[in-house]
Short mmCIF file of C-alpha atoms in Angstrom, two decimals:
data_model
loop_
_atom_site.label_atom_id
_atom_site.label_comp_id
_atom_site.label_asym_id
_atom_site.label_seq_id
_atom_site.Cartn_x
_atom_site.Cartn_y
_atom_site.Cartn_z
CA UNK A 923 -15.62 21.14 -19.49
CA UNK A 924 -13.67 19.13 -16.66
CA UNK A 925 -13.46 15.43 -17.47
CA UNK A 926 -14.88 14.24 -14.28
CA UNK A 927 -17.81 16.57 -12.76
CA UNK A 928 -19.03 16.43 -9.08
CA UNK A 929 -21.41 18.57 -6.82
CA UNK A 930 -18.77 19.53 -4.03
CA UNK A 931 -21.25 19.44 -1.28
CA UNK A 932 -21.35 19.49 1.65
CA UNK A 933 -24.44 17.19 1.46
CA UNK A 934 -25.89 17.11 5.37
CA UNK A 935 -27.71 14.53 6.59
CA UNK A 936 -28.65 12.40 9.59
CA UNK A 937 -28.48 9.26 10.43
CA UNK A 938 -30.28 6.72 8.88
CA UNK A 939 -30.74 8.82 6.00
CA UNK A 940 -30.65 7.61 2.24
CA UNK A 941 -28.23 9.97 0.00
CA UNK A 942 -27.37 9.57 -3.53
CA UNK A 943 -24.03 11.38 -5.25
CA UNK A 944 -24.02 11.56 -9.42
CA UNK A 945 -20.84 12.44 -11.14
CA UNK A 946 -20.59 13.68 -14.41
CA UNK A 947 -17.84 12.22 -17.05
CA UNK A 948 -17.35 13.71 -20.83
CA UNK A 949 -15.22 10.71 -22.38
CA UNK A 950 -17.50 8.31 -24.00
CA UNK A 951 -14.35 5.95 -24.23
CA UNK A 952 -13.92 6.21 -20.76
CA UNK A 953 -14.06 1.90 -19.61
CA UNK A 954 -13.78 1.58 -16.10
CA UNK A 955 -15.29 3.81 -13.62
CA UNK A 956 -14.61 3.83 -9.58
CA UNK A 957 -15.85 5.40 -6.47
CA UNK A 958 -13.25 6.53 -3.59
CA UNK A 959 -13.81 7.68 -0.27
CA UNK A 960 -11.33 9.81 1.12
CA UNK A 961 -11.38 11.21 4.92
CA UNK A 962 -10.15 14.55 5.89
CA UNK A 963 -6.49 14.80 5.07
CA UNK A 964 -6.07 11.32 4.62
CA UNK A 965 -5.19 8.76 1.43
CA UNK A 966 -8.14 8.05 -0.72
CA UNK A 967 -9.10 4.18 -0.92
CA UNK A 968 -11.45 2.27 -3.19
CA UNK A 969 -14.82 2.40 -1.85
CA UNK A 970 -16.16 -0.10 -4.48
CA UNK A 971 -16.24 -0.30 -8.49
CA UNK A 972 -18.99 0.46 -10.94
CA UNK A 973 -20.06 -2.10 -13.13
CA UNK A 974 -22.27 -1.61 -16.22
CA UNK A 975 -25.21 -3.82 -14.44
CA UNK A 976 -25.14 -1.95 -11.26
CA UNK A 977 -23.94 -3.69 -8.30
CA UNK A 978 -24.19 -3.23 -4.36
CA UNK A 979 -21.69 -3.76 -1.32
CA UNK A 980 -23.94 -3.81 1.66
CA UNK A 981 -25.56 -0.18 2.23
CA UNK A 982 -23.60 1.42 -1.20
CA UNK A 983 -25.13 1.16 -4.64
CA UNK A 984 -23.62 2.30 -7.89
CA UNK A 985 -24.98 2.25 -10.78
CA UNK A 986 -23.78 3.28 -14.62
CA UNK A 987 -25.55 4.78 -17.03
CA UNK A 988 -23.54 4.87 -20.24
CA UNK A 989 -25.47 7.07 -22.66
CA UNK A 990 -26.08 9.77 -20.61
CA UNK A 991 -22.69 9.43 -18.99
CA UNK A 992 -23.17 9.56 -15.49
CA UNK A 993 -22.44 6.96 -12.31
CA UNK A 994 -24.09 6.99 -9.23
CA UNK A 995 -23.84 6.35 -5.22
CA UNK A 996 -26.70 5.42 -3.21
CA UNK A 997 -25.29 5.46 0.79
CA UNK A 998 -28.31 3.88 2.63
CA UNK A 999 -28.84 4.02 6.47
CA UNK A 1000 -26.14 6.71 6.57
CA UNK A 1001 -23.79 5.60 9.46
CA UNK A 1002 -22.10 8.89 11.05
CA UNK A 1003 -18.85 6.99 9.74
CA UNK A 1004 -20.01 7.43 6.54
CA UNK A 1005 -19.18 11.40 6.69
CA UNK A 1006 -16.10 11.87 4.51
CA UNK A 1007 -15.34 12.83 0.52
CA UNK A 1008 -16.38 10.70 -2.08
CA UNK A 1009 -14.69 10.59 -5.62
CA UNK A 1010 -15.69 9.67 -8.60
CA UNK A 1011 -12.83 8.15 -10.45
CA UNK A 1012 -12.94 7.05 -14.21
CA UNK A 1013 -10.62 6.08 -16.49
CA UNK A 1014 -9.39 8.27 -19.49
CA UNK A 1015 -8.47 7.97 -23.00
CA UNK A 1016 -4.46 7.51 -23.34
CA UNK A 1017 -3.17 3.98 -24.13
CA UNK A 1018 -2.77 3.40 -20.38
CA UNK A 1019 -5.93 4.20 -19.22
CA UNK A 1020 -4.99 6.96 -16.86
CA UNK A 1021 -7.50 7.09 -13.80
CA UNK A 1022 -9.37 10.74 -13.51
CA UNK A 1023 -10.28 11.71 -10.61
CA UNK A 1024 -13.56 13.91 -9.66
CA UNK A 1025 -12.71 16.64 -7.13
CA UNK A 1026 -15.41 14.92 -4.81
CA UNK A 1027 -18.37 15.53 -3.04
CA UNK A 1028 -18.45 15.93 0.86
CA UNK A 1029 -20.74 14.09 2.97
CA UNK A 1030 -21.64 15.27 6.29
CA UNK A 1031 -23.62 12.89 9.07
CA UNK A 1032 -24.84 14.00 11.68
CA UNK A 1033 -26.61 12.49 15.12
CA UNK B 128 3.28 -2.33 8.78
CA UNK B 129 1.63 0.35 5.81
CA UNK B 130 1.56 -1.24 2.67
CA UNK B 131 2.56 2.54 0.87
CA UNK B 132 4.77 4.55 2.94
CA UNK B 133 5.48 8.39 2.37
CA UNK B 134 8.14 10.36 3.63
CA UNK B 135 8.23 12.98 5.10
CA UNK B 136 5.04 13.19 5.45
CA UNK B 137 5.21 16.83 6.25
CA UNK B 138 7.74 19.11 4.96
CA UNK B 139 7.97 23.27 4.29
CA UNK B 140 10.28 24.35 2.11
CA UNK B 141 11.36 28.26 0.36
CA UNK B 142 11.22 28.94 -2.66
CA UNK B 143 14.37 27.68 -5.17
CA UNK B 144 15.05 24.77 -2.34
CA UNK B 145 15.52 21.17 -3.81
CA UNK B 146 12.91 18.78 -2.30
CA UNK B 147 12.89 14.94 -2.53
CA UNK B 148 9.82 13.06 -1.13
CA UNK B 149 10.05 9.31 -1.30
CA UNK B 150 7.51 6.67 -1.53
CA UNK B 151 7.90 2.65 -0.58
CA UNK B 152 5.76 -0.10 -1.31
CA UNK B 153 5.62 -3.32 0.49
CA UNK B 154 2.94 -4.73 -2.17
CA UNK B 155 5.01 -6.51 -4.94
CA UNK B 156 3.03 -4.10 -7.50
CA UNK B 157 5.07 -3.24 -10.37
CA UNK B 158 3.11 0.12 -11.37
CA UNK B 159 3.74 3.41 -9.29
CA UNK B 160 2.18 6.75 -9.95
CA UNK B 161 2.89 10.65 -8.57
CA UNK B 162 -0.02 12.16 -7.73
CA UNK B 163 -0.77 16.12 -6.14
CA UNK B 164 -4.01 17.07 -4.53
CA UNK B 165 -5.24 20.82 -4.69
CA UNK B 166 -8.21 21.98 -3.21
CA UNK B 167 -11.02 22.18 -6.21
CA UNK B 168 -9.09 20.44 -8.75
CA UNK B 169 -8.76 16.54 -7.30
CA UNK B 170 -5.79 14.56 -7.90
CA UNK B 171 -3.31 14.89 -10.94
CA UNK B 172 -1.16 12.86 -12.15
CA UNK B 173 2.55 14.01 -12.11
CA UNK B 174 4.23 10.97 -13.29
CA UNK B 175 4.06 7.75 -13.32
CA UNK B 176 6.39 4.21 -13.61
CA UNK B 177 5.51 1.16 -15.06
CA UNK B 178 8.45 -0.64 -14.21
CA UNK B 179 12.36 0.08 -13.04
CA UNK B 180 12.91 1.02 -16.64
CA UNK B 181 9.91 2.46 -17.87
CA UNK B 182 8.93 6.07 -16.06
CA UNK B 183 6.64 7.98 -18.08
CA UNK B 184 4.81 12.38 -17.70
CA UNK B 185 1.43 12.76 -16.37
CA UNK B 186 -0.54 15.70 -17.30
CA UNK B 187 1.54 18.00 -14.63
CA UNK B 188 5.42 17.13 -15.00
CA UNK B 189 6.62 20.04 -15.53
CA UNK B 190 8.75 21.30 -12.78
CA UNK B 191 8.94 17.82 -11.39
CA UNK B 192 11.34 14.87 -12.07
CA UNK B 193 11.69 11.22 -10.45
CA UNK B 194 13.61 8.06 -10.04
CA UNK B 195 12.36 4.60 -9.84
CA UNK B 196 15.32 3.19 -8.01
CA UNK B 197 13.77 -0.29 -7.66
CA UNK B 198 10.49 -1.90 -7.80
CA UNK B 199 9.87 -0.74 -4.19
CA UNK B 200 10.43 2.27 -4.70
CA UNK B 201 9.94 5.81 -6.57
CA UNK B 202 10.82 9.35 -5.38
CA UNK B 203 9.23 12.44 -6.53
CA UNK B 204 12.44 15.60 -7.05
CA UNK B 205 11.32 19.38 -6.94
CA UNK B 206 14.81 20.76 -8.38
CA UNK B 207 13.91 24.16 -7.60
CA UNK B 208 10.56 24.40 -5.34
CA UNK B 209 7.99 27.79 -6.08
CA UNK B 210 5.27 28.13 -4.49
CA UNK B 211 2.37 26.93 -6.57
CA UNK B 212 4.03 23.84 -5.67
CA UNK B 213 2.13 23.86 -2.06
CA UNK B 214 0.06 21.04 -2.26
CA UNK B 215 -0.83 17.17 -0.88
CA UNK B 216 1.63 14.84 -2.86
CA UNK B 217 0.38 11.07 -2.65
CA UNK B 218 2.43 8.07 -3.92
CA UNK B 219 0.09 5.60 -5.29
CA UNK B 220 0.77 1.66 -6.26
CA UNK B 221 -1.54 -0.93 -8.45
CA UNK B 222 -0.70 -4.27 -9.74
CA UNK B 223 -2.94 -4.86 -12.58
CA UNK B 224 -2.29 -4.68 -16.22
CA UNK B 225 -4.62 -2.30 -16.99
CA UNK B 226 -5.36 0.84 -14.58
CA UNK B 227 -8.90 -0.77 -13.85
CA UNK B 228 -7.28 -2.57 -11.00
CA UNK B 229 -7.31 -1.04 -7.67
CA UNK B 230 -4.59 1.91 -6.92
CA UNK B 231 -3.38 2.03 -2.98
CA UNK B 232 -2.36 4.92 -2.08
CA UNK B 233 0.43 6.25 0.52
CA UNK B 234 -0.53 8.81 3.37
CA UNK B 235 0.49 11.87 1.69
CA UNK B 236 3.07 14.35 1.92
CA UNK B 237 1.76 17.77 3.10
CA UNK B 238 4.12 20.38 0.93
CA UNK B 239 4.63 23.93 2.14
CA UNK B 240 6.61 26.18 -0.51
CA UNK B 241 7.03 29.76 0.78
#
C-alpha cells in the first residue's frame, strides 16, 4: 500500500464549481500533513497546511480526519486558475520527519 | 531574483556520462533536500543536507551522490548516468527545525538519459 494515496484525476469542472480532493495516508504517526499545488512542469509550492481543526484560506478548505486517516480539499468557486495538480503531502515516520508526497490529483477548469 | 535556482535546467545526457546539476538558495535556510519526480510515483527523496557537515540518503540514493559545498548551496552527481535516471530533479530548501515548515522548491531540472 503506497504511503500517500490520491485519485489522479483529471477531475473536470467549470467555473464556479465546488470540488473536493481526499488523499489517503497509512502512517498513523504521520504529524503534519500539507497540500501543494503544482502547475504543469513547474516547482510545486505550498498551497496551505492542514490543521487538526480544519482551517480555510479564502475559497480552499482542508480538513483532517485522524482516525480514518484521510485530509481533504474543498476548492470553492473554481477560478480557471485553479486548474493545476494538487498534492497531498504528509510527513513520515523517520526521526526527521521526511515529507511524503501523494502523486497528485489533476484539476481541470474550464469556461 | 528566484529564491531556489536550478541549473541547467534542461540537460540530455547518454548513458555512462557524469552529470552534475546544481542548486542555490538565496533564503538563509540551513536544510536542503534532492528530490526526482516520475510520472505516477510523486516526488522522492534522493538525499538530503541538514547542514555543511551533515548530508544524509533518502529512500532513492543509490546511483546518486552530492556535495553541500556551503550553506547556499548543494549539487546533485550522477557518476555514471542510465537511463532510468530520466526524470524531473527539483532542489528543495526549508528553514524550520522540524520538516513541518514550509519546503521551497527550485524550478527543476528536466533529465534526459539515453
Amino acid at each position: 500500500r503506497k504511503e500517500v494515496e490520491q485519485d489522479p484525476g483529471p477531475f473536470n469542472v467549470p467555473e464556479g464549481a465546488t470540488v473536493a480532493f481526499n488523499c489517503t495516508y497509512s502512517n498513523s504517526a504521520s504529524q503534519s500533513f500539507f497540500w501543494y499545488r503544482q502547475d504543469c512542469r513547474k516547482e510545486p509550492k505550498l498551497l496551505m497546511s492542514v490543521y487538526s481543526s480544519g482551517n480555510e484560506d479564502g475559497r480552499f478548505t482542508a480538513q483532517l480526519n485522524r482516525a480514518s486517516q484521510y485530509i481533504s480539499l474543498l476548492i470553492r468557486d473554481s477560478k480557471l486558475s485553479d486548474s493545476a495538480t494538487y498534492l497531498c503531502v504528509v510527513t513520515g515516520n523517520t526521526g526527521f520527519q521526511k515529507l511524503v508526497f501523494g502523486t497528485g490529483t489533476r484539476l481541470l477548469v474550464s469556461p | 531574483d528566484a529564491d531556489v535556482t536550478q541549473t541547467p535546467r534542461n540537460r540530455i545526457t547518454k548513458t555512462g556520462k557524469r552529470i552534475m546539476l546544481e542548486c542555490s538558495q538565496t533564503k538563509g535556510h540551513d536544510r536542503m533536500y534532492w528530490y526526482r519526480q516520475d510520472p505516477g510515483l510523486g516526488l522522492r527523496l534522493i538525499y538530503y543536507s541538514f547542514d555543511v557537515k551533515d548530508i544524509n540518503k533518502g529512500e532513492i540514493s543509490d546511483g546518486y551522490s552530492v556535495s553541500r559545498q556551503a550553506q547556499a548551496k548543494f549539487s546533485l552527481s550522477l557518476e555514471s548516468a542510465i537511463p532510468n535516471q530520466t526524470a524531473l530533479y527539483f532542489c528543495a530548501t526549508s528553514g524550520g527545525i522540524g520538516a513541518a515548515n514550509e519546503q521551497f522548491f527550485g524550478p527543476g531540472t528536466r533529465l534526459t538519459v539515453l
